[in-house]
Amino acid sequence: MSAVIIDGKQISASFKEKMRERIVELEAKYGRKPCLAVIIVGEDPASQSYVRGKIKAAAFVGMDSRLIELPATISEEELLGHIADLNADGGVDGILVQLPLPRHINSDKVIEAIVPMKDVDGFHPMNVANLWLGLESMVPCTPKGIMKLLETTGINPDGKIAVIVGRSNIVGKPVAKLLLDANATVIIAHTHTADLKKITLQADILVVAAGKIGLLKGDMVKPGAVVIDVGIGRNSEGKLAGDVDFQSVSQSAGYLTPVPGGVGPMTITMLMENTIECFINRMNAV
Ligand code: NAD
């Protein structure tokens, strides 16, 4: 058996095409386009590449963007000052601070400084609380993208067993909540899970976000399961690779996302969607 590959790049392209049309309509209705502000601190090449991708996607869908590049030596106070300015700026709908930040800056404090209404990443405690309470909230981009990828398989999570490997605040926990909302029976595995294979073999839907290249092997997957690989790392040859051993898992899974070209493009696309959502919420609030 060979898995159907979930083409995140293509799915994401079709979402972006629809957003382009939507933004033209929104501009006609509200007199301006949505605007995303991205702050990057320092010169980490991976962060710079992610930020470039975000700005490029914003241009592609036809929204405005602002890139604020700050030196790694900036003080926490100065950074908070930039956020306060963007919070107060009526022309900015979404604010994203690229993580990780230099060690001398408290990321939690920075995330909390963004007004929840412009929190396109959905990391502000207010948005996190609202998500867990089932109230209206900004849903973090990667988990949101994972749910959209799942939808394309036509497999309804209702009544299925979903296993998530990883319990981070940005992927594992929110995706668990979204799958719970979709009526799946959810199991979260992590570094203290005693027998990972025993757990993953139960999964009809398996989301792997451990940050360990090739962790999930084919014999850990129930035949026909949907496998979503969130991991991004570099293998020994320096090539991008995920947490799933693609070769073996593609033999047992029913559906599988590749790395690159799976979850990654959807994360950026959902950032565009969240910015549009923030824009509409703000336009309707005034
Ligand atoms: P993290 O390091 O914050 O969390 C990893 C989680 O995996 C932890 O909860 C840990 O308990 C668990 N884990 C680690 N090793 C394990 C093991 N051997 N067995 C079981 N559980 C294990 O990472 P994160 O921020 O959630 O990111 C996870 C991966 O996803 C990384 O590779 C990251 O680069 C990638 N990522 C990709 C996107 C995207 O857009 N594609 C977005 C966010 C993160």
mmCIF file of C-alpha atoms in Angstrom, residues 24-223:
data_model
loop_
_atom_site.group_PDB
_atom_site.id
_atom_site.type_symbol
_atom_site.label_atom_id
_atom_site.label_comp_id
_atom_site.label_asym_id
_atom_site.label_seq_id
_atom_site.Cartn_x
_atom_site.Cartn_y
_atom_site.Cartn_z
ATOM 1 C CA VAL A 24 -10.205 42.786 -3.674
ATOM 2 C CA GLU A 25 -13.782 42.569 -2.361
ATOM 3 C CA LEU A 26 -12.734 43.653 1.130
ATOM 4 C CA GLU A 27 -10.864 46.668 -0.219
ATOM 5 C CA ALA A 28 -13.925 47.677 -2.230
ATOM 6 C CA LYS A 29 -16.108 47.315 0.852
ATOM 7 C CA TYR A 30 -13.906 48.893 3.523
ATOM 8 C CA GLY A 31 -11.694 51.252 1.522
ATOM 9 C CA ARG A 32 -8.392 49.613 2.365
ATOM 10 C CA LYS A 33 -6.607 46.287 2.393
ATOM 11 C CA PRO A 34 -5.719 44.196 5.465
ATOM 12 C CA CYS A 35 -2.226 44.964 6.759
ATOM 13 C CA LEU A 36 0.157 42.592 8.521
ATOM 14 C CA ALA A 37 3.110 43.916 10.536
ATOM 15 C CA VAL A 38 6.002 41.527 11.113
ATOM 16 C CA ILE A 39 8.737 42.232 13.628
ATOM 17 C CA ILE A 40 12.022 40.391 13.363
ATOM 18 C CA VAL A 41 14.745 40.804 15.959
ATOM 19 C CA GLY A 42 18.291 39.810 14.994
ATOM 20 C CA GLU A 43 19.683 38.009 11.996
ATOM 21 C CA ASP A 44 18.946 34.325 12.522
ATOM 22 C CA PRO A 45 18.890 32.926 8.943
ATOM 23 C CA ALA A 46 15.972 30.532 9.588
ATOM 24 C CA SER A 47 13.857 33.323 11.105
ATOM 25 C CA GLN A 48 14.762 35.638 8.232
ATOM 26 C CA SER A 49 13.723 33.032 5.721
ATOM 27 C CA TYR A 50 10.370 32.439 7.514
ATOM 28 C CA VAL A 51 9.743 36.185 7.633
ATOM 29 C CA ARG A 52 10.554 36.587 3.931
ATOM 30 C CA GLY A 53 8.038 33.828 3.181
ATOM 31 C CA LYS A 54 5.365 35.637 5.201
ATOM 32 C CA ILE A 55 5.941 38.998 3.521
ATOM 33 C CA LYS A 56 5.976 37.336 0.107
ATOM 34 C CA ALA A 57 2.690 35.559 0.820
ATOM 35 C CA ALA A 58 1.129 38.843 1.955
ATOM 36 C CA ALA A 59 2.160 40.464 -1.341
ATOM 37 C CA PHE A 60 0.829 37.484 -3.275
ATOM 38 C CA VAL A 61 -2.638 37.636 -1.736
ATOM 39 C CA GLY A 62 -2.648 41.412 -2.217
ATOM 40 C CA MET A 63 -2.526 42.575 1.383
ATOM 41 C CA ASP A 64 -0.289 45.293 2.773
ATOM 42 C CA SER A 65 2.577 44.412 5.034
ATOM 43 C CA ARG A 66 5.181 46.160 7.129
ATOM 44 C CA LEU A 67 8.479 44.611 8.009
ATOM 45 C CA ILE A 68 10.156 45.949 11.133
ATOM 46 C CA GLU A 69 13.741 44.726 11.357
ATOM 47 C CA LEU A 70 15.369 45.314 14.720
ATOM 48 C CA PRO A 71 18.890 44.577 15.928
ATOM 49 C CA ALA A 72 19.533 41.622 18.268
ATOM 50 C CA THR A 73 20.806 44.120 20.824
ATOM 51 C CA ILE A 74 17.470 45.921 21.148
ATOM 52 C CA SER A 75 16.204 46.180 24.729
ATOM 53 C CA GLU A 76 12.963 44.557 25.808
ATOM 54 C CA GLU A 77 11.583 47.995 26.596
ATOM 55 C CA GLU A 78 12.322 49.296 23.107
ATOM 56 C CA LEU A 79 10.742 46.230 21.524
ATOM 57 C CA LEU A 80 7.646 46.705 23.691
ATOM 58 C CA GLY A 81 7.594 50.312 22.475
ATOM 59 C CA HIS A 82 7.408 49.137 18.841
ATOM 60 C CA ILE A 83 4.539 46.822 19.741
ATOM 61 C CA ALA A 84 2.693 49.630 21.537
ATOM 62 C CA ASP A 85 3.029 51.766 18.375
ATOM 63 C CA LEU A 86 1.650 48.982 16.186
ATOM 64 C CA ASN A 87 -1.174 48.318 18.670
ATOM 65 C CA ALA A 88 -2.186 51.977 18.420
ATOM 66 C CA ASP A 89 -1.789 52.170 14.629
ATOM 67 C CA GLY A 90 -5.241 52.069 13.036
ATOM 68 C CA GLY A 91 -3.764 50.936 9.708
ATOM 69 C CA VAL A 92 -2.281 47.727 11.149
ATOM 70 C CA ASP A 93 -4.571 44.702 11.551
ATOM 71 C CA GLY A 94 -2.186 41.926 12.495
ATOM 72 C CA ILE A 95 1.050 41.910 14.481
ATOM 73 C CA LEU A 96 3.486 39.021 14.423
ATOM 74 C CA VAL A 97 6.732 38.862 16.337
ATOM 75 C CA GLN A 98 8.976 36.212 14.834
ATOM 76 C CA LEU A 99 10.158 33.758 17.487
ATOM 77 C CA PRO A 100 12.574 32.864 18.975
ATOM 78 C CA LEU A 101 13.683 36.180 20.462
ATOM 79 C CA PRO A 102 17.158 36.852 21.877
ATOM 80 C CA ARG A 103 17.594 35.470 25.400
ATOM 81 C CA HIS A 104 17.545 38.835 27.144
ATOM 82 C CA ILE A 105 13.970 39.410 25.966
ATOM 83 C CA ASN A 106 11.048 37.724 27.709
ATOM 84 C CA SER A 107 8.923 36.244 24.885
ATOM 85 C CA ASP A 108 5.874 35.790 27.116
ATOM 86 C CA LYS A 109 5.918 39.474 27.976
ATOM 87 C CA VAL A 110 6.219 40.387 24.293
ATOM 88 C CA ILE A 111 3.347 38.110 23.259
ATOM 89 C CA GLU A 112 1.166 39.504 26.047
ATOM 90 C CA ALA A 113 1.903 43.045 24.859
ATOM 91 C CA ILE A 114 0.173 42.483 21.504
ATOM 92 C CA VAL A 115 -3.503 43.453 21.652
ATOM 93 C CA PRO A 116 -5.513 40.196 21.327
ATOM 94 C CA MET A 117 -7.455 41.673 18.389
ATOM 95 C CA LYS A 118 -4.230 41.938 16.330
ATOM 96 C CA ASP A 119 -2.693 38.685 17.589
ATOM 97 C CA VAL A 120 -2.501 36.853 14.244
ATOM 98 C CA ASP A 121 -0.445 34.013 15.758
ATOM 99 C CA GLY A 122 -3.108 33.271 18.370
ATOM 100 C CA PHE A 123 -0.462 33.046 21.101
ATOM 101 C CA HIS A 124 -1.828 35.737 23.442
ATOM 102 C CA PRO A 125 -3.144 34.209 26.715
ATOM 103 C CA MET A 126 -6.576 35.682 25.997
ATOM 104 C CA ASN A 127 -6.772 33.889 22.652
ATOM 105 C CA VAL A 128 -5.419 30.667 24.170
ATOM 106 C CA ALA A 129 -8.024 30.821 26.953
ATOM 107 C CA ASN A 130 -10.821 31.549 24.497
ATOM 108 C CA LEU A 131 -9.764 28.616 22.321
ATOM 109 C CA TRP A 132 -9.876 26.226 25.292
ATOM 110 C CA LEU A 133 -13.181 27.658 26.500
ATOM 111 C CA GLY A 134 -14.718 27.182 23.063
ATOM 112 C CA LEU A 135 -15.176 30.934 22.616
ATOM 113 C CA GLU A 136 -14.321 32.966 19.546
ATOM 114 C CA SER A 137 -10.545 33.191 19.275
ATOM 115 C CA MET A 138 -7.627 33.559 16.914
ATOM 116 C CA VAL A 139 -6.542 29.979 16.171
ATOM 117 C CA PRO A 140 -2.754 29.430 15.870
ATOM 118 C CA CYS A 141 -1.681 29.071 12.240
ATOM 119 C CA THR A 142 -0.030 25.628 12.215
ATOM 120 C CA PRO A 143 -2.878 23.794 14.006
ATOM 121 C CA LYS A 144 -5.426 25.619 11.841
ATOM 122 C CA GLY A 145 -3.523 24.558 8.708
ATOM 123 C CA ILE A 146 -3.367 20.951 9.928
ATOM 124 C CA MET A 147 -7.154 20.865 10.278
ATOM 125 C CA LYS A 148 -7.569 22.235 6.732
ATOM 126 C CA LEU A 149 -5.193 19.571 5.384
ATOM 127 C CA LEU A 150 -7.189 16.901 7.210
ATOM 128 C CA GLU A 151 -10.409 18.220 5.690
ATOM 129 C CA THR A 152 -9.024 17.673 2.194
ATOM 130 C CA THR A 153 -8.810 13.912 2.849
ATOM 131 C CA GLY A 154 -12.568 13.806 3.413
ATOM 132 C CA ILE A 155 -11.937 11.881 6.643
ATOM 133 C CA ASN A 156 -14.133 13.165 9.442
ATOM 134 C CA PRO A 157 -12.328 13.078 12.826
ATOM 135 C CA ASP A 158 -15.668 12.441 14.585
ATOM 136 C CA GLY A 159 -15.332 9.209 16.574
ATOM 137 C CA LYS A 160 -11.773 8.572 15.341
ATOM 138 C CA ILE A 161 -8.728 8.121 17.542
ATOM 139 C CA ALA A 162 -6.297 11.006 17.047
ATOM 140 C CA VAL A 163 -2.803 10.780 18.467
ATOM 141 C CA ILE A 164 -0.614 13.858 18.688
ATOM 142 C CA VAL A 165 3.075 13.417 19.335
ATOM 143 C CA GLY A 166 4.234 16.606 21.050
ATOM 144 C CA ARG A 167 2.656 18.884 23.631
ATOM 145 C CA SER A 168 3.995 22.341 22.769
ATOM 146 C CA ASN A 169 1.847 25.433 23.170
ATOM 147 C CA ILE A 170 2.162 26.320 19.492
ATOM 148 C CA VAL A 171 1.379 22.952 17.903
ATOM 149 C CA GLY A 172 0.607 19.910 20.092
ATOM 150 C CA LYS A 173 -1.824 21.419 22.593
ATOM 151 C CA PRO A 174 -3.875 23.593 20.215
ATOM 152 C CA VAL A 175 -4.154 20.863 17.580
ATOM 153 C CA ALA A 176 -5.362 18.508 20.332
ATOM 154 C CA LYS A 177 -8.095 21.006 21.207
ATOM 155 C CA LEU A 178 -9.144 21.422 17.561
ATOM 156 C CA LEU A 179 -9.355 17.650 17.118
ATOM 157 C CA LEU A 180 -11.331 17.399 20.348
ATOM 158 C CA ASP A 181 -13.710 20.037 18.979
ATOM 159 C CA ALA A 182 -14.033 17.878 15.866
ATOM 160 C CA ASN A 183 -15.162 15.033 18.184
ATOM 161 C CA ALA A 184 -12.054 12.872 17.881
ATOM 162 C CA THR A 185 -10.844 10.867 20.870
ATOM 163 C CA VAL A 186 -7.533 12.556 21.504
ATOM 164 C CA ILE A 187 -4.317 11.162 22.971
ATOM 165 C CA ILE A 188 -1.271 13.388 23.470
ATOM 166 C CA ALA A 189 2.109 11.638 23.540
ATOM 167 C CA HIS A 190 5.317 13.330 24.675
ATOM 168 C CA THR A 191 8.839 12.615 25.871
ATOM 169 C CA HIS A 192 7.552 10.822 29.002
ATOM 170 C CA THR A 193 5.238 8.516 27.038
ATOM 171 C CA ALA A 194 6.316 5.001 28.002
ATOM 172 C CA ASP A 195 5.641 3.061 24.802
ATOM 173 C CA LEU A 196 5.199 5.486 21.896
ATOM 174 C CA LYS A 197 4.658 2.762 19.286
ATOM 175 C CA LYS A 198 1.817 1.209 21.306
ATOM 176 C CA ILE A 199 0.094 4.607 21.367
ATOM 177 C CA THR A 200 0.723 5.639 17.741
ATOM 178 C CA LEU A 201 -0.511 2.279 16.451
ATOM 179 C CA GLN A 202 -3.978 3.139 17.778
ATOM 180 C CA ALA A 203 -4.239 6.303 15.720
ATOM 181 C CA ASP A 204 -6.632 6.820 12.837
ATOM 182 C CA ILE A 205 -5.194 10.341 12.672
ATOM 183 C CA LEU A 206 -1.591 10.889 13.693
ATOM 184 C CA VAL A 207 -0.053 14.346 14.051
ATOM 185 C CA VAL A 208 3.680 14.300 14.695
ATOM 186 C CA ALA A 209 5.196 17.502 16.105
ATOM 187 C CA ALA A 210 8.185 16.330 18.122
ATOM 188 C CA GLY A 211 11.057 18.064 16.362
ATOM 189 C CA LYS A 212 12.896 14.724 16.001
ATOM 190 C CA ILE A 213 13.778 13.843 12.426
ATOM 191 C CA GLY A 214 12.480 10.431 11.345
ATOM 192 C CA LEU A 215 11.001 9.596 14.773
ATOM 193 C CA LEU A 216 7.898 7.938 13.350
ATOM 194 C CA LYS A 217 8.631 4.729 11.452
ATOM 195 C CA GLY A 218 6.286 2.716 9.256
ATOM 196 C CA ASP A 219 5.784 -0.032 11.882
ATOM 197 C CA MET A 220 4.401 2.594 14.296
ATOM 198 C CA VAL A 221 1.481 3.450 12.010
ATOM 199 C CA LYS A 222 -1.863 1.682 11.737
ATOM 200 C CA PRO A 223 -2.471 0.737 8.075
#
